[in-house]
PDB file of C-alpha atoms and ligand atoms in Angstrom:
ATOM      1  CA  MET A   1      -1.982 -19.199  25.059  1.00  0.00           C
ATOM      2  CA  ASN A   2       0.913 -21.007  26.759  1.00  0.00           C
ATOM      3  CA  ALA A   3       4.425 -19.707  26.185  1.00  0.00           C
ATOM      4  CA  PRO A   4       6.092 -21.309  23.159  1.00  0.00           C
ATOM      5  CA  HIS A   5       8.406 -23.373  25.380  1.00  0.00           C
ATOM      6  CA  GLU A   6       5.418 -25.095  27.022  1.00  0.00           C
ATOM      7  CA  PRO A   7       3.569 -26.672  24.102  1.00  0.00           C
ATOM      8  CA  HIS A   8       2.991 -30.018  25.768  1.00  0.00           C
ATOM      9  CA  SER A   9       1.531 -28.765  29.015  1.00  0.00           C
ATOM     10  CA  LEU A  10      -2.030 -29.207  27.752  1.00  0.00           C
ATOM     11  CA  GLY A  11      -1.385 -32.142  25.404  1.00  0.00           C
ATOM     12  CA  PRO A  12      -1.785 -31.976  21.611  1.00  0.00           C
ATOM     13  CA  THR A  13      -3.207 -28.691  20.351  1.00  0.00           C
ATOM     14  CA  THR A  14      -5.954 -28.736  17.742  1.00  0.00           C
ATOM     15  CA  VAL A  15      -6.815 -25.963  15.329  1.00  0.00           C
ATOM     16  CA  ALA A  16      -9.899 -25.090  17.392  1.00  0.00           C
ATOM     17  CA  ALA A  17      -7.954 -25.007  20.683  1.00  0.00           C
ATOM     18  CA  ALA A  18      -5.110 -22.972  19.206  1.00  0.00           C
ATOM     19  CA  LEU A  19      -7.544 -20.360  17.900  1.00  0.00           C
ATOM     20  CA  ARG A  20      -9.448 -20.237  21.190  1.00  0.00           C
ATOM     21  CA  ASP A  21      -6.291 -19.995  23.321  1.00  0.00           C
ATOM     22  CA  ALA A  22      -4.773 -17.313  21.108  1.00  0.00           C
ATOM     23  CA  GLY A  23      -7.521 -14.978  22.256  1.00  0.00           C
ATOM     24  CA  LEU A  24      -7.007 -12.575  19.354  1.00  0.00           C
ATOM     25  CA  ALA A  25      -9.851 -10.516  17.934  1.00  0.00           C
ATOM     26  CA  PRO A  26     -11.259 -12.187  14.819  1.00  0.00           C
ATOM     27  CA  PRO A  27     -10.108 -12.671  12.148  1.00  0.00           C
ATOM     28  CA  ASP A  28      -6.490 -12.217  13.303  1.00  0.00           C
ATOM     29  CA  GLY A  29      -5.956 -15.682  14.845  1.00  0.00           C
ATOM     30  CA  ARG A  30      -7.429 -17.429  11.827  1.00  0.00           C
ATOM     31  CA  ILE A  31      -5.294 -15.460   9.371  1.00  0.00           C
ATOM     32  CA  LEU A  32      -2.109 -16.202  11.322  1.00  0.00           C
ATOM     33  CA  LEU A  33      -2.917 -19.916  11.621  1.00  0.00           C
ATOM     34  CA  GLN A  34      -3.775 -20.164   7.915  1.00  0.00           C
ATOM     35  CA  HIS A  35      -0.399 -18.580   7.205  1.00  0.00           C
ATOM     36  CA  VAL A  36       1.466 -21.037   9.441  1.00  0.00           C
ATOM     37  CA  LEU A  37      -0.362 -24.090   8.063  1.00  0.00           C
ATOM     38  CA  GLY A  38      -0.414 -22.819   4.474  1.00  0.00           C
ATOM     39  CA  VAL A  39      -4.115 -23.611   4.037  1.00  0.00           C
ATOM     40  CA  PRO A  40      -7.108 -21.587   2.813  1.00  0.00           C
ATOM     41  CA  HIS A  41      -9.897 -20.393   5.111  1.00  0.00           C
ATOM     42  CA  ALA A  42     -12.321 -23.158   4.117  1.00  0.00           C
ATOM     43  CA  GLN A  43      -9.811 -25.910   4.878  1.00  0.00           C
ATOM     44  CA  LEU A  44      -9.068 -24.517   8.315  1.00  0.00           C
ATOM     45  CA  GLY A  45     -12.797 -24.322   9.109  1.00  0.00           C
ATOM     46  CA  ALA A  46     -13.429 -27.853   7.800  1.00  0.00           C
ATOM     47  CA  HIS A  47     -10.835 -29.468  10.088  1.00  0.00           C
ATOM     48  CA  PRO A  48     -11.098 -27.890  13.560  1.00  0.00           C
ATOM     49  CA  GLN A  49      -9.773 -31.086  15.199  1.00  0.00           C
ATOM     50  CA  ARG A  50      -6.594 -31.248  13.096  1.00  0.00           C
ATOM     51  CA  VAL A  51      -3.660 -31.523  15.512  1.00  0.00           C
ATOM     52  CA  LEU A  52      -0.818 -29.041  15.129  1.00  0.00           C
ATOM     53  CA  THR A  53       2.755 -30.311  15.083  1.00  0.00           C
ATOM     54  CA  ASP A  54       5.130 -28.807  17.677  1.00  0.00           C
ATOM     55  CA  CYS A  55       6.761 -26.823  14.938  1.00  0.00           C
ATOM     56  CA  GLU A  56       3.424 -25.391  13.727  1.00  0.00           C
ATOM     57  CA  TRP A  57       2.324 -24.623  17.267  1.00  0.00           C
ATOM     58  CA  ARG A  58       5.545 -22.788  18.089  1.00  0.00           C
ATOM     59  CA  ALA A  59       5.420 -20.773  14.883  1.00  0.00           C
ATOM     60  CA  PHE A  60       1.802 -19.825  15.581  1.00  0.00           C
ATOM     61  CA  ALA A  61       2.535 -18.936  19.230  1.00  0.00           C
ATOM     62  CA  ARG A  62       5.382 -16.634  18.154  1.00  0.00           C
ATOM     63  CA  LEU A  63       3.114 -14.798  15.690  1.00  0.00           C
ATOM     64  CA  VAL A  64       0.368 -14.509  18.306  1.00  0.00           C
ATOM     65  CA  GLN A  65       2.795 -12.879  20.717  1.00  0.00           C
ATOM     66  CA  ARG A  66       3.945 -10.398  18.095  1.00  0.00           C
ATOM     67  CA  ARG A  67       0.336  -9.601  17.189  1.00  0.00           C
ATOM     68  CA  ARG A  68      -0.458  -9.017  20.859  1.00  0.00           C
ATOM     69  CA  ALA A  69       2.436  -6.536  20.896  1.00  0.00           C
ATOM     70  CA  GLY A  70       0.628  -4.671  18.112  1.00  0.00           C
ATOM     71  CA  GLU A  71       2.571  -5.693  14.984  1.00  0.00           C
ATOM     72  CA  PRO A  72       0.391  -5.414  11.872  1.00  0.00           C
ATOM     73  CA  ILE A  73      -1.014  -8.645  10.468  1.00  0.00           C
ATOM     74  CA  ALA A  74       0.325  -7.747   7.005  1.00  0.00           C
ATOM     75  CA  TYR A  75       3.917  -7.634   8.294  1.00  0.00           C
ATOM     76  CA  LEU A  76       3.457 -10.888  10.216  1.00  0.00           C
ATOM     77  CA  ILE A  77       2.244 -12.823   7.199  1.00  0.00           C
ATOM     78  CA  GLY A  78       4.306 -10.768   4.720  1.00  0.00           C
ATOM     79  CA  GLU A  79       1.514  -9.863   2.341  1.00  0.00           C
ATOM     80  CA  ARG A  80      -1.550  -7.678   1.738  1.00  0.00           C
ATOM     81  CA  GLU A  81      -4.192  -7.822  -0.952  1.00  0.00           C
ATOM     82  CA  PHE A  82      -4.556  -4.760  -3.169  1.00  0.00           C
ATOM     83  CA  TYR A  83      -6.893  -4.451  -6.161  1.00  0.00           C
ATOM     84  CA  GLY A  84      -7.424  -8.225  -6.146  1.00  0.00           C
ATOM     85  CA  ARG A  85      -3.735  -9.172  -6.116  1.00  0.00           C
ATOM     86  CA  ARG A  86      -1.400 -10.221  -3.324  1.00  0.00           C
ATOM     87  CA  PHE A  87       1.542  -7.912  -2.720  1.00  0.00           C
ATOM     88  CA  ARG A  88       4.482  -8.854  -0.547  1.00  0.00           C
ATOM     89  CA  VAL A  89       5.088  -6.361   2.231  1.00  0.00           C
ATOM     90  CA  THR A  90       7.832  -5.868   4.789  1.00  0.00           C
ATOM     91  CA  ASP A  91       8.304  -3.205   7.430  1.00  0.00           C
ATOM     92  CA  ALA A  92      10.302  -1.233   4.821  1.00  0.00           C
ATOM     93  CA  VAL A  93       7.052  -0.168   3.142  1.00  0.00           C
ATOM     94  CA  LEU A  94       3.647   1.243   3.925  1.00  0.00           C
ATOM     95  CA  ILE A  95       0.954  -1.430   4.052  1.00  0.00           C
ATOM     96  CA  PRO A  96      -1.260  -0.845   0.981  1.00  0.00           C
ATOM     97  CA  ARG A  97      -4.619   0.639   1.989  1.00  0.00           C
ATOM     98  CA  PRO A  98      -8.036  -0.042   0.454  1.00  0.00           C
ATOM     99  CA  GLU A  99      -8.523   3.740   0.073  1.00  0.00           C
ATOM    100  CA  THR A 100      -5.709   3.791  -2.478  1.00  0.00           C
ATOM    101  CA  GLU A 101      -7.840   1.602  -4.779  1.00  0.00           C
ATOM    102  CA  LEU A 102      -9.880   4.771  -5.433  1.00  0.00           C
ATOM    103  CA  LEU A 103      -6.779   6.367  -6.970  1.00  0.00           C
ATOM    104  CA  ILE A 104      -6.422   3.316  -9.238  1.00  0.00           C
ATOM    105  CA  ASP A 105     -10.081   3.563 -10.341  1.00  0.00           C
ATOM    106  CA  LEU A 106      -9.708   7.266 -11.103  1.00  0.00           C
ATOM    107  CA  ALA A 107      -6.587   6.622 -13.171  1.00  0.00           C
ATOM    108  CA  LEU A 108      -8.059   3.664 -15.072  1.00  0.00           C
ATOM    109  CA  GLU A 109     -11.221   5.533 -16.007  1.00  0.00           C
ATOM    110  CA  ARG A 110      -9.088   8.211 -17.704  1.00  0.00           C
ATOM    111  CA  TYR A 111      -6.870   5.811 -19.687  1.00  0.00           C
ATOM    112  CA  PRO A 112      -8.535   3.015 -21.731  1.00  0.00           C
ATOM    113  CA  GLU A 113      -7.357  -0.587 -21.753  1.00  0.00           C
ATOM    114  CA  SER A 114      -5.445   0.011 -25.016  1.00  0.00           C
ATOM    115  CA  SER A 115      -3.589   3.001 -23.541  1.00  0.00           C
ATOM    116  CA  THR A 116       0.111   3.331 -24.266  1.00  0.00           C
ATOM    117  CA  ALA A 117       0.514   6.103 -21.667  1.00  0.00           C
ATOM    118  CA  ARG A 118       3.840   6.788 -20.019  1.00  0.00           C
ATOM    119  CA  ILE A 119       3.039   6.691 -16.316  1.00  0.00           C
ATOM    120  CA  LEU A 120       5.044   7.924 -13.329  1.00  0.00           C
ATOM    121  CA  ASP A 121       4.358   6.653  -9.777  1.00  0.00           C
ATOM    122  CA  LEU A 122       6.083   8.794  -7.141  1.00  0.00           C
ATOM    123  CA  GLY A 123       6.781   7.047  -3.806  1.00  0.00           C
ATOM    124  CA  THR A 124       6.018   3.546  -5.023  1.00  0.00           C
ATOM    125  CA  GLY A 125       6.620   1.658  -1.739  1.00  0.00           C
ATOM    126  CA  SER A 126       5.556  -1.955  -2.288  1.00  0.00           C
ATOM    127  CA  GLY A 127       4.797  -1.075  -5.911  1.00  0.00           C
ATOM    128  CA  ASN A 128       1.088  -1.585  -5.393  1.00  0.00           C
ATOM    129  CA  ILE A 129       0.046   1.382  -7.534  1.00  0.00           C
ATOM    130  CA  ALA A 130       2.703   0.991 -10.239  1.00  0.00           C
ATOM    131  CA  VAL A 131       2.229  -2.772 -10.628  1.00  0.00           C
ATOM    132  CA  THR A 132      -1.565  -2.552 -10.601  1.00  0.00           C
ATOM    133  CA  LEU A 133      -1.615   0.126 -13.314  1.00  0.00           C
ATOM    134  CA  ALA A 134       0.991  -1.781 -15.322  1.00  0.00           C
ATOM    135  CA  LEU A 135      -1.094  -4.963 -15.220  1.00  0.00           C
ATOM    136  CA  GLU A 136      -4.459  -3.280 -15.806  1.00  0.00           C
ATOM    137  CA  ARG A 137      -3.009  -1.280 -18.709  1.00  0.00           C
ATOM    138  CA  PRO A 138      -0.399  -3.679 -20.149  1.00  0.00           C
ATOM    139  CA  ARG A 139       0.658  -1.435 -23.059  1.00  0.00           C
ATOM    140  CA  THR A 140       1.750   1.384 -20.758  1.00  0.00           C
ATOM    141  CA  VAL A 141       5.225   1.854 -19.301  1.00  0.00           C
ATOM    142  CA  VAL A 142       5.278   2.735 -15.610  1.00  0.00           C
ATOM    143  CA  ALA A 143       8.246   4.455 -13.973  1.00  0.00           C
ATOM    144  CA  ALA A 144       8.193   3.753 -10.229  1.00  0.00           C
ATOM    145  CA  VAL A 145      10.269   6.088  -8.043  1.00  0.00           C
ATOM    146  CA  ASP A 146      11.165   5.768  -4.377  1.00  0.00           C
ATOM    147  CA  CYS A 147      13.996   7.112  -2.233  1.00  0.00           C
ATOM    148  CA  SER A 148      14.142   3.866  -0.248  1.00  0.00           C
ATOM    149  CA  PRO A 149      16.315   1.099  -1.788  1.00  0.00           C
ATOM    150  CA  ALA A 150      14.554  -1.497   0.382  1.00  0.00           C
ATOM    151  CA  ALA A 151      11.150  -0.374  -0.890  1.00  0.00           C
ATOM    152  CA  LEU A 152      12.358  -0.495  -4.501  1.00  0.00           C
ATOM    153  CA  ALA A 153      13.729  -4.014  -4.029  1.00  0.00           C
ATOM    154  CA  LEU A 154      10.348  -5.141  -2.746  1.00  0.00           C
ATOM    155  CA  ALA A 155       8.485  -3.328  -5.533  1.00  0.00           C
ATOM    156  CA  GLY A 156      10.764  -5.121  -7.993  1.00  0.00           C
ATOM    157  CA  SER A 157       9.995  -8.527  -6.572  1.00  0.00           C
ATOM    158  CA  ASN A 158       6.254  -7.755  -6.589  1.00  0.00           C
ATOM    159  CA  ALA A 159       6.488  -6.647 -10.223  1.00  0.00           C
ATOM    160  CA  ARG A 160       8.313  -9.871 -11.158  1.00  0.00           C
ATOM    161  CA  GLU A 161       6.049 -12.186  -9.179  1.00  0.00           C
ATOM    162  CA  LEU A 162       2.897 -10.583 -10.552  1.00  0.00           C
ATOM    163  CA  GLY A 163       4.260 -10.517 -14.101  1.00  0.00           C
ATOM    164  CA  ALA A 164       4.386  -6.730 -14.601  1.00  0.00           C
ATOM    165  CA  LEU A 165       7.204  -6.502 -17.129  1.00  0.00           C
ATOM    166  CA  ASN A 166       6.369  -2.878 -17.996  1.00  0.00           C
ATOM    167  CA  VAL A 167       7.515  -1.378 -14.658  1.00  0.00           C
ATOM    168  CA  ARG A 168      10.845   0.495 -14.405  1.00  0.00           C
ATOM    169  CA  LEU A 169      12.248   1.099 -10.910  1.00  0.00           C
ATOM    170  CA  LEU A 170      14.118   4.310 -10.185  1.00  0.00           C
ATOM    171  CA  GLU A 171      15.777   5.386  -6.942  1.00  0.00           C
ATOM    172  CA  GLY A 172      15.823   9.038  -5.900  1.00  0.00           C
ATOM    173  CA  ASP A 173      14.090  12.127  -4.575  1.00  0.00           C
ATOM    174  CA  TRP A 174      10.693  12.564  -6.283  1.00  0.00           C
ATOM    175  CA  TYR A 175      11.327  13.774  -9.868  1.00  0.00           C
ATOM    176  CA  ALA A 176      15.150  13.681  -9.693  1.00  0.00           C
ATOM    177  CA  PRO A 177      15.485  10.248 -11.395  1.00  0.00           C
ATOM    178  CA  VAL A 178      13.199  11.311 -14.284  1.00  0.00           C
ATOM    179  CA  ALA A 179      14.711  14.749 -14.953  1.00  0.00           C
ATOM    180  CA  GLY A 180      13.940  15.877 -18.493  1.00  0.00           C
ATOM    181  CA  MET A 181      11.289  13.175 -19.077  1.00  0.00           C
ATOM    182  CA  ARG A 182       7.573  13.683 -19.821  1.00  0.00           C
ATOM    183  CA  PHE A 183       4.609  11.578 -18.793  1.00  0.00           C
ATOM    184  CA  ASP A 184       0.944  11.203 -19.742  1.00  0.00           C
ATOM    185  CA  LEU A 185      -0.075  10.395 -16.157  1.00  0.00           C
ATOM    186  CA  ILE A 186       1.568  11.059 -12.792  1.00  0.00           C
ATOM    187  CA  VAL A 187       0.171   9.290  -9.728  1.00  0.00           C
ATOM    188  CA  SER A 188       1.280   9.406  -6.130  1.00  0.00           C
ATOM    189  CA  ASN A 189       0.258   8.321  -2.673  1.00  0.00           C
ATOM    190  CA  PRO A 190       2.905  10.394  -0.891  1.00  0.00           C
ATOM    191  CA  PRO A 191       3.542  10.785   2.827  1.00  0.00           C
ATOM    192  CA  TYR A 192       0.874  13.213   4.123  1.00  0.00           C
ATOM    193  CA  VAL A 193       0.793  12.923   7.911  1.00  0.00           C
ATOM    194  CA  ALA A 194       1.696  16.015   9.944  1.00  0.00           C
ATOM    195  CA  ALA A 195       4.546  15.718  12.436  1.00  0.00           C
ATOM    196  CA  GLY A 196       3.013  15.253  15.869  1.00  0.00           C
ATOM    197  CA  ASP A 197      -0.251  13.819  14.526  1.00  0.00           C
ATOM    198  CA  PRO A 198      -1.581  11.510  17.271  1.00  0.00           C
ATOM    199  CA  HIS A 199      -2.362   8.798  14.678  1.00  0.00           C
ATOM    200  CA  LEU A 200       1.393   8.148  14.403  1.00  0.00           C
ATOM    201  CA  GLY A 201       1.270   6.613  17.874  1.00  0.00           C
ATOM    202  CA  GLN A 202      -1.729   4.365  17.209  1.00  0.00           C
ATOM    203  CA  GLY A 203      -2.335   0.897  15.744  1.00  0.00           C
ATOM    204  CA  ASP A 204      -0.486  -0.453  12.722  1.00  0.00           C
ATOM    205  CA  VAL A 205       0.920   2.976  11.883  1.00  0.00           C
ATOM    206  CA  ARG A 206       3.374   2.715  14.818  1.00  0.00           C
ATOM    207  CA  PHE A 207       5.251   0.002  12.909  1.00  0.00           C
ATOM    208  CA  GLU A 208       5.299   1.622   9.469  1.00  0.00           C
ATOM    209  CA  PRO A 209       8.337   3.553   8.143  1.00  0.00           C
ATOM    210  CA  ARG A 210       8.290   7.211   9.146  1.00  0.00           C
ATOM    211  CA  ALA A 211       9.544   8.197   5.674  1.00  0.00           C
ATOM    212  CA  ALA A 212       6.331   6.741   4.232  1.00  0.00           C
ATOM    213  CA  LEU A 213       4.122   8.773   6.566  1.00  0.00           C
ATOM    214  CA  ASN A 214       5.622  12.067   7.739  1.00  0.00           C
ATOM    215  CA  ALA A 215       5.478  15.136   5.565  1.00  0.00           C
ATOM    216  CA  GLY A 216       6.473  18.149   7.633  1.00  0.00           C
ATOM    217  CA  ALA A 217       4.647  20.321  10.122  1.00  0.00           C
ATOM    218  CA  ASP A 218       1.339  20.433   8.205  1.00  0.00           C
ATOM    219  CA  GLY A 219       1.658  17.106   6.366  1.00  0.00           C
ATOM    220  CA  LEU A 220       1.768  18.846   2.983  1.00  0.00           C
ATOM    221  CA  ASP A 221       5.523  18.993   2.243  1.00  0.00           C
ATOM    222  CA  ALA A 222       5.503  16.051  -0.170  1.00  0.00           C
ATOM    223  CA  LEU A 223       2.271  17.102  -1.877  1.00  0.00           C
ATOM    224  CA  ARG A 224       3.650  20.647  -2.330  1.00  0.00           C
ATOM    225  CA  ALA A 225       6.808  19.316  -4.008  1.00  0.00           C
ATOM    226  CA  ILE A 226       4.955  16.819  -6.202  1.00  0.00           C
ATOM    227  CA  VAL A 227       2.148  19.139  -7.338  1.00  0.00           C
ATOM    228  CA  ALA A 228       4.316  22.213  -7.941  1.00  0.00           C
ATOM    229  CA  ALA A 229       6.710  20.391 -10.269  1.00  0.00           C
ATOM    230  CA  ALA A 230       4.109  18.208 -12.041  1.00  0.00           C
ATOM    231  CA  PRO A 231       3.498  20.548 -15.028  1.00  0.00           C
ATOM    232  CA  ARG A 232       7.161  20.274 -16.004  1.00  0.00           C
ATOM    233  CA  TYR A 233       6.849  16.489 -16.252  1.00  0.00           C
ATOM    234  CA  LEU A 234       3.384  16.209 -17.808  1.00  0.00           C
ATOM    235  CA  ASP A 235       2.597  16.330 -21.494  1.00  0.00           C
ATOM    236  CA  ALA A 236      -0.390  18.452 -22.550  1.00  0.00           C
ATOM    237  CA  GLY A 237      -3.591  16.662 -21.562  1.00  0.00           C
ATOM    238  CA  GLY A 238      -1.832  14.542 -18.919  1.00  0.00           C
ATOM    239  CA  TRP A 239      -3.314  14.055 -15.454  1.00  0.00           C
ATOM    240  CA  LEU A 240      -1.775  14.331 -12.012  1.00  0.00           C
ATOM    241  CA  ILE A 241      -3.704  12.232  -9.473  1.00  0.00           C
ATOM    242  CA  VAL A 242      -2.676  12.232  -5.804  1.00  0.00           C
ATOM    243  CA  GLU A 243      -3.959  10.685  -2.596  1.00  0.00           C
ATOM    244  CA  HIS A 244      -4.105  12.888   0.517  1.00  0.00           C
ATOM    245  CA  GLY A 245      -5.495  13.089   4.027  1.00  0.00           C
ATOM    246  CA  TYR A 246      -9.256  13.378   4.615  1.00  0.00           C
ATOM    247  CA  ASP A 247      -8.788  17.003   5.759  1.00  0.00           C
ATOM    248  CA  GLN A 248      -6.356  18.065   3.017  1.00  0.00           C
ATOM    249  CA  GLY A 249      -8.808  18.335   0.090  1.00  0.00           C
ATOM    250  CA  ALA A 250      -9.056  22.147   0.122  1.00  0.00           C
ATOM    251  CA  ALA A 251      -5.293  22.616   0.579  1.00  0.00           C
ATOM    252  CA  CYS A 252      -4.632  20.178  -2.248  1.00  0.00           C
ATOM    253  CA  ALA A 253      -7.059  21.999  -4.566  1.00  0.00           C
ATOM    254  CA  ARG A 254      -5.151  25.238  -3.862  1.00  0.00           C
ATOM    255  CA  LEU A 255      -1.855  23.526  -4.717  1.00  0.00           C
ATOM    256  CA  LEU A 256      -3.278  22.107  -7.966  1.00  0.00           C
ATOM    257  CA  ARG A 257      -4.658  25.510  -9.035  1.00  0.00           C
ATOM    258  CA  ALA A 258      -1.428  27.274  -8.058  1.00  0.00           C
ATOM    259  CA  ALA A 259       0.361  24.838 -10.395  1.00  0.00           C
ATOM    260  CA  ARG A 260      -2.088  25.997 -13.136  1.00  0.00           C
ATOM    261  CA  LEU A 261      -3.577  22.547 -13.591  1.00  0.00           C
ATOM    262  CA  ALA A 262      -7.071  22.470 -15.131  1.00  0.00           C
ATOM    263  CA  ASP A 263     -10.182  20.388 -14.418  1.00  0.00           C
ATOM    264  CA  VAL A 264      -9.232  20.084 -10.743  1.00  0.00           C
ATOM    265  CA  PHE A 265     -11.315  17.419  -8.985  1.00  0.00           C
ATOM    266  CA  LEU A 266     -11.740  15.925  -5.532  1.00  0.00           C
ATOM    267  CA  ALA A 267     -12.928  12.330  -5.043  1.00  0.00           C
ATOM    268  CA  ARG A 268     -14.312  10.824  -1.854  1.00  0.00           C
ATOM    269  CA  ASP A 269     -14.098   7.245  -0.594  1.00  0.00           C
ATOM    270  CA  LEU A 270     -17.139   5.103   0.250  1.00  0.00           C
ATOM    271  CA  ALA A 271     -17.214   6.605   3.753  1.00  0.00           C
ATOM    272  CA  GLY A 272     -17.518  10.084   2.221  1.00  0.00           C
ATOM    273  CA  SER A 273     -14.010  11.225   3.165  1.00  0.00           C
ATOM    274  CA  ALA A 274     -11.986  13.370   0.783  1.00  0.00           C
ATOM    275  CA  ARG A 275      -9.183  11.081  -0.423  1.00  0.00           C
ATOM    276  CA  VAL A 276      -7.894  11.748  -3.897  1.00  0.00           C
ATOM    277  CA  SER A 277      -7.472  14.945  -5.942  1.00  0.00           C
ATOM    278  CA  GLY A 278      -6.195  15.649  -9.400  1.00  0.00           C
ATOM    279  CA  GLY A 279      -5.832  18.066 -12.243  1.00  0.00           C
ATOM    280  CA  ARG A 280      -4.896  18.060 -15.910  1.00  0.00           C
ATOM    281  CA  LYS A 281      -2.310  19.975 -17.815  1.00  0.00           C
ATOM    282  CA  ASP A 282      -4.107  21.665 -20.690  1.00  0.00           C
ATOM    283  CA  ALA A 283      -2.398  22.914 -23.823  1.00  0.00           C
ATOM    284  CA  ALA A 284      -1.964  26.357 -22.236  1.00  0.00           C
ATOM    285  CA  GLY A 285      -0.728  24.884 -18.943  1.00  0.00           C
ATOM    286  CA  ALA A 286       2.534  25.870 -17.314  1.00  0.00           C
TER     287      ALA A 286
HETATM  288  C1  SAM B   1       2.652   6.722   1.710  1.00  0.00           C
HETATM  289  S1  SAM B   1       3.951   5.695   1.081  1.00  0.00           S
HETATM  290  C2  SAM B   1       3.103   5.056  -0.339  1.00  0.00           C
HETATM  291  C3  SAM B   1       3.532   3.695  -0.754  1.00  0.00           C
HETATM  292  C4  SAM B   1       2.654   3.066  -1.838  1.00  0.00           C
HETATM  293  N1  SAM B   1       2.658   3.842  -3.054  1.00  0.00           N
HETATM  294  C5  SAM B   1       1.235   2.867  -1.338  1.00  0.00           C
HETATM  295  O1  SAM B   1       0.319   3.463  -1.907  1.00  0.00           O
HETATM  296  O2  SAM B   1       1.020   2.098  -0.402  1.00  0.00           O
HETATM  297  C6  SAM B   1       5.044   6.917   0.432  1.00  0.00           C
HETATM  298  C7  SAM B   1       6.331   6.419  -0.203  1.00  0.00           C
HETATM  299  O3  SAM B   1       7.071   7.585  -0.606  1.00  0.00           O
HETATM  300  C8  SAM B   1       8.450   7.336  -0.412  1.00  0.00           C
HETATM  301  N2  SAM B   1       9.119   8.642  -0.287  1.00  0.00           N
HETATM  302  C9  SAM B   1       9.134   9.491   0.771  1.00  0.00           C
HETATM  303  N3  SAM B   1       9.841  10.595   0.487  1.00  0.00           N
HETATM  304  C10 SAM B   1      10.291  10.447  -0.793  1.00  0.00           C
HETATM  305  C11 SAM B   1      11.090  11.260  -1.651  1.00  0.00           C
HETATM  306  N4  SAM B   1      11.541  12.462  -1.254  1.00  0.00           N
HETATM  307  N5  SAM B   1      11.357  10.806  -2.890  1.00  0.00           N
HETATM  308  C12 SAM B   1      10.897   9.584  -3.307  1.00  0.00           C
HETATM  309  N6  SAM B   1      10.141   8.776  -2.533  1.00  0.00           N
HETATM  310  C13 SAM B   1       9.835   9.200  -1.291  1.00  0.00           C
HETATM  311  C14 SAM B   1       8.513   6.497   0.848  1.00  0.00           C
HETATM  312  O4  SAM B   1       9.728   5.758   0.915  1.00  0.00           O
HETATM  313  C15 SAM B   1       7.262   5.624   0.692  1.00  0.00           C
HETATM  314  O5  SAM B   1       7.586   4.401   0.080  1.00  0.00           O
END
């Protein structure tokens, strides 16, 4: 694609030419152009000869250059779909992952639609987990904690835009903002990448906040803190459900048992990778 200051060198640019010249792997070019033009996929495909204005062409060319430099599509267009809803994202938060939808399913199957559970989401980021649970279970109240003010601001705007009035945002270090409170369900997708993990230097992850990814030398620091303290914040019968790395299932099971949680389980994603673990505080629990 020509540099943005040379839009006229090849005459008017059509949708088809812009996509071809961008040279991005599909579907990246299409998604960026849809974003610039504000049109759905079908409309873009139906009008390949539509001519871009200079302004549209420049905006598209700028996004193409940033994409070529590796910036994640979600940050470039400012949104990512999660559990069928669009969440705004910025580079202050982790980009919601499809794997995390498994955590949502596991939570929803334990709490019926009429549930009035008090829910705690630790490390809420964009608010994807908290807002989804709040909307799927509208009679619950969901406390959403993060140590990042920028993440909380974004979670708040996602909650408002998606109409989740039952989300409360709290800033602080894990359980500190909810000291003395009890919950029926605690969920978390905490940072779980080990320092020095080569994945930190690859793909989209390079652009995501380190505080959303890194969790000490073995990647378990956050999970250790969250699991160990969970019994103090759970009511009898309440579940703790956490996401973790594909190779952290056994370590997580040890943490859950050491915290004297019962009915410990491990769930795998569609690819068969260990992803989510949990346990329940029984009446005799710590
Ligand atoms: C892996 S991201 C998860 C974001 C979101 N829940 C998701 O599933 O996409 C972890 C989040 O934990 C937050 N975090 C990291 N350390 C924390 C701490 N000590 N206390 C509270 N939040 C923390 C980060 O700011 C980040 O937003």
